[in-house]
Amino acid sequence: MKKALIIFILSIFFLSCDCKNCGDHRNFIVTDFSQKRVDTLVPYKNKSYVGYFIRIKGYVNDTIKIKREGYYDKNLIGKIDTLMNGDYYGTENIIWTFDPYRASEGKLEIEYSL
């Protein structure tokens, strides 16, 4: 009986966790500015979507670029605390690109989601 109760509680815990790096959500910290990072957000088939967002917070010593493939290319510099969002209805994958461009040091917290 105790074993079944423990398994039940653990399964509820794991099912209720909010996945921060699942198919439709990413969350990471950038401290290495030597390479680009490209991620694809994939919508779940049975989930309704109304928008996407990307939140960037931190500091860089020079210009970085944030791109949503096929839509826009934003340049950011210095102390950054920004939120970009738009309409999205779950019809396609979204490809995000973080390009350190001219920045060589700093620390950024980046989160994007559908």
CSV table of N, CA and C in Angstrom, one decimal:
chain,number,residue,atom,x,y,z
A,1,MET,N,0.8,-1.2,0.0
A,1,MET,CA,0.0,0.0,0.0
A,1,MET,C,0.9,1.3,0.0
A,2,LYS,N,1.9,1.3,0.8
A,2,LYS,CA,2.8,2.5,0.9
A,2,LYS,C,3.5,2.7,-0.4
A,3,LYS,N,3.9,1.5,-1.0
A,3,LYS,CA,4.6,1.6,-2.3
A,3,LYS,C,3.7,2.2,-3.4
A,4,ALA,N,2.5,1.8,-3.4
A,4,ALA,CA,1.5,2.4,-4.4
A,4,ALA,C,1.3,3.8,-4.2
A,5,LEU,N,1.2,4.2,-2.9
A,5,LEU,CA,1.0,5.7,-2.6
A,5,LEU,C,2.2,6.5,-3.0
A,6,ILE,N,3.4,6.0,-2.8
A,6,ILE,CA,4.6,6.7,-3.2
A,6,ILE,C,4.7,6.9,-4.7
A,7,ILE,N,4.4,5.8,-5.4
A,7,ILE,CA,4.4,5.9,-6.9
A,7,ILE,C,3.3,6.9,-7.4
A,8,PHE,N,2.2,6.9,-6.8
A,8,PHE,CA,1.1,7.8,-7.1
A,8,PHE,C,1.5,9.2,-6.9
A,9,ILE,N,2.1,9.5,-5.8
A,9,ILE,CA,2.6,10.9,-5.5
A,9,ILE,C,3.7,11.3,-6.4
A,10,LEU,N,4.6,10.5,-6.7
A,10,LEU,CA,5.7,10.8,-7.6
A,10,LEU,C,5.2,11.0,-9.0
A,11,SER,N,4.3,10.2,-9.5
A,11,SER,CA,3.7,10.4,-10.8
A,11,SER,C,3.0,11.7,-10.9
A,12,ILE,N,2.2,12.1,-9.9
A,12,ILE,CA,1.6,13.4,-9.9
A,12,ILE,C,2.6,14.6,-9.9
A,13,PHE,N,3.7,14.4,-9.2
A,13,PHE,CA,4.7,15.4,-9.2
A,13,PHE,C,5.3,15.6,-10.6
A,14,PHE,N,5.7,14.5,-11.2
A,14,PHE,CA,6.3,14.6,-12.5
A,14,PHE,C,5.4,15.1,-13.6
A,15,LEU,N,4.1,14.7,-13.5
A,15,LEU,CA,3.1,15.2,-14.5
A,15,LEU,C,2.8,16.6,-14.3
A,16,SER,N,2.9,17.1,-13.1
A,16,SER,CA,2.5,18.5,-12.9
A,16,SER,C,3.7,19.5,-13.1
A,17,CYS,N,4.9,19.0,-13.3
A,17,CYS,CA,6.0,19.9,-13.5
A,17,CYS,C,5.9,20.7,-14.8
A,18,ASP,N,6.3,21.9,-14.7
A,18,ASP,CA,6.3,22.8,-15.9
A,18,ASP,C,7.6,22.7,-16.6
A,19,CYS,N,7.6,22.0,-17.7
A,19,CYS,CA,8.9,21.8,-18.5
A,19,CYS,C,9.4,23.1,-19.0
A,20,LYS,N,10.6,23.5,-18.7
A,20,LYS,CA,11.1,24.8,-19.1
A,20,LYS,C,12.0,24.6,-20.4
A,21,ASN,N,12.2,23.4,-20.9
A,21,ASN,CA,12.9,23.3,-22.1
A,21,ASN,C,12.3,22.2,-23.0
A,22,CYS,N,11.0,22.3,-23.1
A,22,CYS,CA,10.2,21.3,-23.9
A,22,CYS,C,10.1,21.8,-25.3
A,23,GLY,N,9.3,21.2,-26.1
A,23,GLY,CA,9.2,21.5,-27.5
A,23,GLY,C,8.7,22.9,-27.8
A,24,ASP,N,7.8,23.5,-26.9
A,24,ASP,CA,7.3,24.8,-27.2
A,24,ASP,C,7.8,25.9,-26.2
A,25,HIS,N,8.9,25.6,-25.5
A,25,HIS,CA,9.5,26.5,-24.5
A,25,HIS,C,11.0,26.3,-24.4
A,26,ARG,N,11.8,27.4,-24.3
A,26,ARG,CA,13.2,27.3,-24.0
A,26,ARG,C,13.6,28.4,-23.0
A,27,ASN,N,14.5,28.0,-22.2
A,27,ASN,CA,15.0,28.9,-21.1
A,27,ASN,C,16.5,28.6,-21.0
A,28,PHE,N,17.4,29.6,-21.2
A,28,PHE,CA,18.8,29.4,-21.0
A,28,PHE,C,19.6,30.7,-20.7
A,29,ILE,N,20.8,30.5,-20.2
A,29,ILE,CA,21.7,31.6,-19.8
A,29,ILE,C,22.9,31.6,-20.8
A,30,VAL,N,23.2,32.8,-21.3
A,30,VAL,CA,24.3,32.9,-22.2
A,30,VAL,C,25.5,33.6,-21.5
A,31,THR,N,26.6,33.0,-21.4
A,31,THR,CA,27.8,33.6,-20.9
A,31,THR,C,29.0,33.4,-21.9
A,32,ASP,N,28.8,32.5,-22.9
A,32,ASP,CA,29.8,32.2,-23.9
A,32,ASP,C,29.3,32.9,-25.2
A,33,PHE,N,30.0,33.9,-25.7
A,33,PHE,CA,29.6,34.7,-26.8
A,33,PHE,C,30.4,34.4,-28.1
A,34,SER,N,30.9,33.2,-28.1
A,34,SER,CA,31.7,32.8,-29.3
A,34,SER,C,30.9,32.1,-30.4
A,35,GLN,N,29.7,31.7,-30.2
A,35,GLN,CA,28.9,31.0,-31.2
A,35,GLN,C,27.5,31.4,-31.2
A,36,LYS,N,26.9,31.3,-32.4
A,36,LYS,CA,25.4,31.5,-32.5
A,36,LYS,C,24.7,30.3,-31.9
A,37,ARG,N,23.4,30.5,-31.5
A,37,ARG,CA,22.6,29.5,-31.0
A,37,ARG,C,21.3,29.5,-31.8
A,38,VAL,N,20.9,28.4,-32.4
A,38,VAL,CA,19.7,28.3,-33.2
A,38,VAL,C,18.8,27.2,-32.5
A,39,ASP,N,17.5,27.6,-32.2
A,39,ASP,CA,16.6,26.7,-31.6
A,39,ASP,C,15.3,26.7,-32.4
A,40,THR,N,14.6,25.6,-32.4
A,40,THR,CA,13.3,25.5,-33.1
A,40,THR,C,12.3,25.1,-32.1
A,41,LEU,N,11.2,26.0,-32.0
A,41,LEU,CA,10.1,25.7,-31.1
A,41,LEU,C,9.0,24.9,-31.9
A,42,VAL,N,8.6,23.8,-31.4
A,42,VAL,CA,7.6,23.0,-32.1
A,42,VAL,C,6.3,23.0,-31.4
A,43,PRO,N,5.2,23.4,-32.0
A,43,PRO,CA,3.9,23.4,-31.3
A,43,PRO,C,3.4,22.0,-31.1
A,44,TYR,N,2.7,21.8,-30.0
A,44,TYR,CA,2.1,20.5,-29.8
A,44,TYR,C,0.8,20.5,-30.6
A,45,LYS,N,0.5,19.3,-31.1
A,45,LYS,CA,-0.7,19.1,-32.0
A,45,LYS,C,-2.0,19.4,-31.3
A,46,ASN,N,-2.2,19.1,-30.1
A,46,ASN,CA,-3.5,19.2,-29.4
A,46,ASN,C,-3.5,20.4,-28.5
A,47,LYS,N,-2.7,21.4,-28.7
A,47,LYS,CA,-2.7,22.6,-27.8
A,47,LYS,C,-3.0,23.8,-28.6
A,48,SER,N,-3.8,24.7,-28.0
A,48,SER,CA,-4.1,26.0,-28.7
A,48,SER,C,-3.1,27.0,-28.4
A,49,TYR,N,-2.7,27.8,-29.4
A,49,TYR,CA,-1.8,28.9,-29.2
A,49,TYR,C,-2.4,30.2,-29.7
A,50,VAL,N,-2.0,31.3,-29.1
A,50,VAL,CA,-2.4,32.6,-29.5
A,50,VAL,C,-1.3,33.6,-29.7
A,51,GLY,N,-0.1,33.2,-29.2
A,51,GLY,CA,1.1,34.1,-29.4
A,51,GLY,C,2.4,33.5,-29.0
A,52,TYR,N,3.4,34.2,-29.3
A,52,TYR,CA,4.8,33.8,-28.9
A,52,TYR,C,5.4,34.9,-28.2
A,53,PHE,N,6.5,34.6,-27.4
A,53,PHE,CA,7.2,35.7,-26.8
A,53,PHE,C,8.7,35.3,-26.7
A,54,ILE,N,9.6,36.3,-26.6
A,54,ILE,CA,11.0,36.1,-26.2
A,54,ILE,C,11.3,37.2,-25.2
A,55,ARG,N,11.8,36.8,-24.1
A,55,ARG,CA,12.2,37.7,-23.0
A,55,ARG,C,13.7,37.6,-22.9
A,56,ILE,N,14.4,38.8,-22.9
A,56,ILE,CA,15.9,38.9,-22.7
A,56,ILE,C,16.2,39.8,-21.6
A,57,LYS,N,17.1,39.4,-20.7
A,57,LYS,CA,17.4,40.2,-19.6
A,57,LYS,C,18.9,40.0,-19.3
A,58,GLY,N,19.6,41.1,-19.1
A,58,GLY,CA,21.0,41.0,-18.7
A,58,GLY,C,21.8,42.1,-19.3
A,59,TYR,N,23.1,41.9,-19.5
A,59,TYR,CA,24.1,42.9,-20.0
A,59,TYR,C,25.0,42.3,-21.0
A,60,VAL,N,25.3,43.0,-22.0
A,60,VAL,CA,26.4,42.7,-23.0
A,60,VAL,C,27.2,43.9,-23.3
A,61,ASN,N,28.5,43.7,-23.7
A,61,ASN,CA,29.4,44.8,-23.9
A,61,ASN,C,29.3,45.4,-25.3
A,62,ASP,N,28.5,44.7,-26.2
A,62,ASP,CA,28.3,45.3,-27.6
A,62,ASP,C,27.1,44.7,-28.2
A,63,THR,N,26.9,44.8,-29.4
A,63,THR,CA,25.6,44.5,-30.1
A,63,THR,C,25.4,43.0,-30.2
A,64,ILE,N,24.2,42.5,-29.9
A,64,ILE,CA,23.8,41.1,-30.2
A,64,ILE,C,22.6,41.2,-31.2
A,65,LYS,N,22.3,40.1,-31.8
A,65,LYS,CA,21.1,40.0,-32.7
A,65,LYS,C,20.2,38.9,-32.3
A,66,ILE,N,18.9,39.2,-32.3
A,66,ILE,CA,17.9,38.1,-32.0
A,66,ILE,C,17.0,38.1,-33.3
A,67,LYS,N,16.9,36.9,-33.8
A,67,LYS,CA,16.2,36.7,-35.1
A,67,LYS,C,15.1,35.7,-35.0
A,68,ARG,N,14.0,36.0,-35.5
A,68,ARG,CA,12.9,35.0,-35.8
A,68,ARG,C,12.9,34.8,-37.3
A,69,GLU,N,13.3,33.7,-37.7
A,69,GLU,CA,13.5,33.4,-39.1
A,69,GLU,C,12.3,33.8,-40.0
A,70,GLY,N,12.5,34.6,-41.0
A,70,GLY,CA,11.5,35.0,-41.9
A,70,GLY,C,10.7,36.2,-41.4
A,71,TYR,N,10.9,36.7,-40.2
A,71,TYR,CA,10.1,37.8,-39.7
A,71,TYR,C,10.8,39.0,-39.3
A,72,TYR,N,11.8,38.9,-38.4
A,72,TYR,CA,12.6,40.1,-38.0
A,72,TYR,C,13.9,39.7,-37.4
A,73,ASP,N,14.7,40.8,-37.3
A,73,ASP,CA,16.1,40.7,-36.9
A,73,ASP,C,16.3,42.0,-36.0
A,74,LYS,N,16.4,41.8,-34.7
A,74,LYS,CA,16.5,42.9,-33.7
A,74,LYS,C,18.0,43.0,-33.2
A,75,ASN,N,18.5,44.2,-33.1
A,75,ASN,CA,19.8,44.4,-32.5
A,75,ASN,C,19.6,45.0,-31.1
A,76,LEU,N,20.3,44.5,-30.2
A,76,LEU,CA,20.2,44.9,-28.8
A,76,LEU,C,21.7,45.2,-28.3
A,77,ILE,N,21.8,46.1,-27.3
A,77,ILE,CA,23.1,46.4,-26.8
A,77,ILE,C,23.1,46.9,-25.4
A,78,GLY,N,24.1,46.7,-24.6
A,78,GLY,CA,24.2,47.2,-23.2
A,78,GLY,C,23.3,46.5,-22.2
A,79,LYS,N,22.7,47.2,-21.3
A,79,LYS,CA,21.8,46.6,-20.4
A,79,LYS,C,20.5,46.4,-21.1
A,80,ILE,N,20.0,45.1,-21.0
A,80,ILE,CA,18.9,44.7,-21.8
A,80,ILE,C,17.8,44.1,-20.8
A,81,ASP,N,16.6,44.6,-20.9
A,81,ASP,CA,15.4,44.0,-20.2
A,81,ASP,C,14.3,44.2,-21.1
A,82,THR,N,14.0,43.3,-22.0
A,82,THR,CA,13.0,43.5,-23.1
A,82,THR,C,12.1,42.2,-23.3
A,83,LEU,N,11.0,42.5,-23.8
A,83,LEU,CA,10.0,41.4,-24.1
A,83,LEU,C,9.5,41.7,-25.5
A,84,MET,N,9.6,40.7,-26.4
A,84,MET,CA,9.1,40.8,-27.7
A,84,MET,C,8.0,39.8,-27.9
A,85,ASN,N,6.9,40.1,-28.5
A,85,ASN,CA,5.9,39.1,-28.7
A,85,ASN,C,5.1,39.4,-29.9
A,86,GLY,N,4.3,38.4,-30.3
A,86,GLY,CA,3.5,38.5,-31.5
A,86,GLY,C,2.4,37.4,-31.6
A,87,ASP,N,1.5,37.5,-32.5
A,87,ASP,CA,0.5,36.5,-32.8
A,87,ASP,C,1.1,35.3,-33.3
A,88,TYR,N,0.5,34.1,-32.9
A,88,TYR,CA,0.9,32.8,-33.3
A,88,TYR,C,-0.2,31.9,-33.1
A,89,TYR,N,-0.5,31.0,-34.1
A,89,TYR,CA,-1.7,30.2,-33.9
A,89,TYR,C,-1.3,28.7,-34.1
A,90,GLY,N,-0.1,28.3,-33.9
A,90,GLY,CA,0.3,26.9,-33.9
A,90,GLY,C,0.4,26.2,-35.3
A,91,THR,N,0.6,27.0,-36.3
A,91,THR,CA,0.6,26.5,-37.7
A,91,THR,C,2.0,26.1,-38.2
A,92,GLU,N,3.0,26.5,-37.5
A,92,GLU,CA,4.4,26.2,-38.0
A,92,GLU,C,5.4,26.2,-36.9
A,93,ASN,N,6.5,25.6,-37.1
A,93,ASN,CA,7.6,25.7,-36.2
A,93,ASN,C,8.2,27.1,-36.2
A,94,ILE,N,8.7,27.6,-35.1
A,94,ILE,CA,9.4,28.9,-35.0
A,94,ILE,C,10.8,28.7,-34.8
A,95,ILE,N,11.7,29.3,-35.6
A,95,ILE,CA,13.1,29.2,-35.5
A,95,ILE,C,13.6,30.5,-34.9
A,96,TRP,N,14.3,30.4,-33.7
A,96,TRP,CA,14.9,31.6,-33.1
A,96,TRP,C,16.4,31.4,-33.3
A,97,THR,N,17.1,32.6,-33.5
A,97,THR,CA,18.5,32.6,-33.6
A,97,THR,C,19.1,33.6,-32.7
A,98,PHE,N,20.0,33.2,-31.8
A,98,PHE,CA,20.7,34.2,-31.0
A,98,PHE,C,22.1,34.3,-31.6
A,99,ASP,N,22.5,35.5,-32.0
A,99,ASP,CA,23.7,35.8,-32.7
A,99,ASP,C,24.5,36.8,-31.8
A,100,PRO,N,25.7,36.4,-31.3
A,100,PRO,CA,26.4,37.3,-30.4
A,100,PRO,C,27.0,38.5,-31.2
A,101,TYR,N,27.0,38.4,-32.5
A,101,TYR,CA,27.4,39.5,-33.4
A,101,TYR,C,28.7,40.2,-33.0
A,102,ARG,N,28.7,41.3,-32.4
A,102,ARG,CA,29.9,42.0,-31.9
A,102,ARG,C,30.2,41.8,-30.4
A,103,ALA,N,29.2,41.3,-29.7
A,103,ALA,CA,29.4,41.1,-28.3
A,103,ALA,C,30.4,40.0,-28.0
A,104,SER,N,31.3,40.2,-27.0
A,104,SER,CA,32.3,39.2,-26.6
A,104,SER,C,32.1,38.8,-25.1
A,105,GLU,N,31.4,39.6,-24.3
A,105,GLU,CA,31.2,39.2,-22.9
A,105,GLU,C,29.9,39.8,-22.4
A,106,GLY,N,29.5,39.2,-21.3
A,106,GLY,CA,28.2,39.6,-20.6
A,106,GLY,C,27.5,38.4,-20.1
A,107,LYS,N,26.3,38.6,-19.7
A,107,LYS,CA,25.4,37.5,-19.2
A,107,LYS,C,24.0,37.9,-19.5
A,108,LEU,N,23.3,37.0,-20.2
A,108,LEU,CA,22.0,37.1,-20.6
A,108,LEU,C,21.1,36.0,-20.2
A,109,GLU,N,19.9,36.2,-19.7
A,109,GLU,CA,18.9,35.2,-19.5
A,109,GLU,C,17.9,35.3,-20.6
A,110,ILE,N,17.7,34.3,-21.4
A,110,ILE,CA,16.8,34.3,-22.5
A,110,ILE,C,15.8,33.2,-22.4
A,111,GLU,N,14.6,33.6,-22.6
A,111,GLU,CA,13.4,32.7,-22.5
A,111,GLU,C,12.5,32.9,-23.7
A,112,TYR,N,12.1,31.9,-24.4
A,112,TYR,CA,11.1,32.1,-25.4
A,112,TYR,C,10.2,30.9,-25.4
A,113,SER,N,8.9,31.2,-25.8
A,113,SER,CA,7.9,30.3,-25.7
A,113,SER,C,6.8,30.5,-26.7
A,114,LEU,N,6.0,29.5,-27.0
A,114,LEU,CA,4.8,29.7,-27.8
A,114,LEU,C,3.6,29.8,-26.9
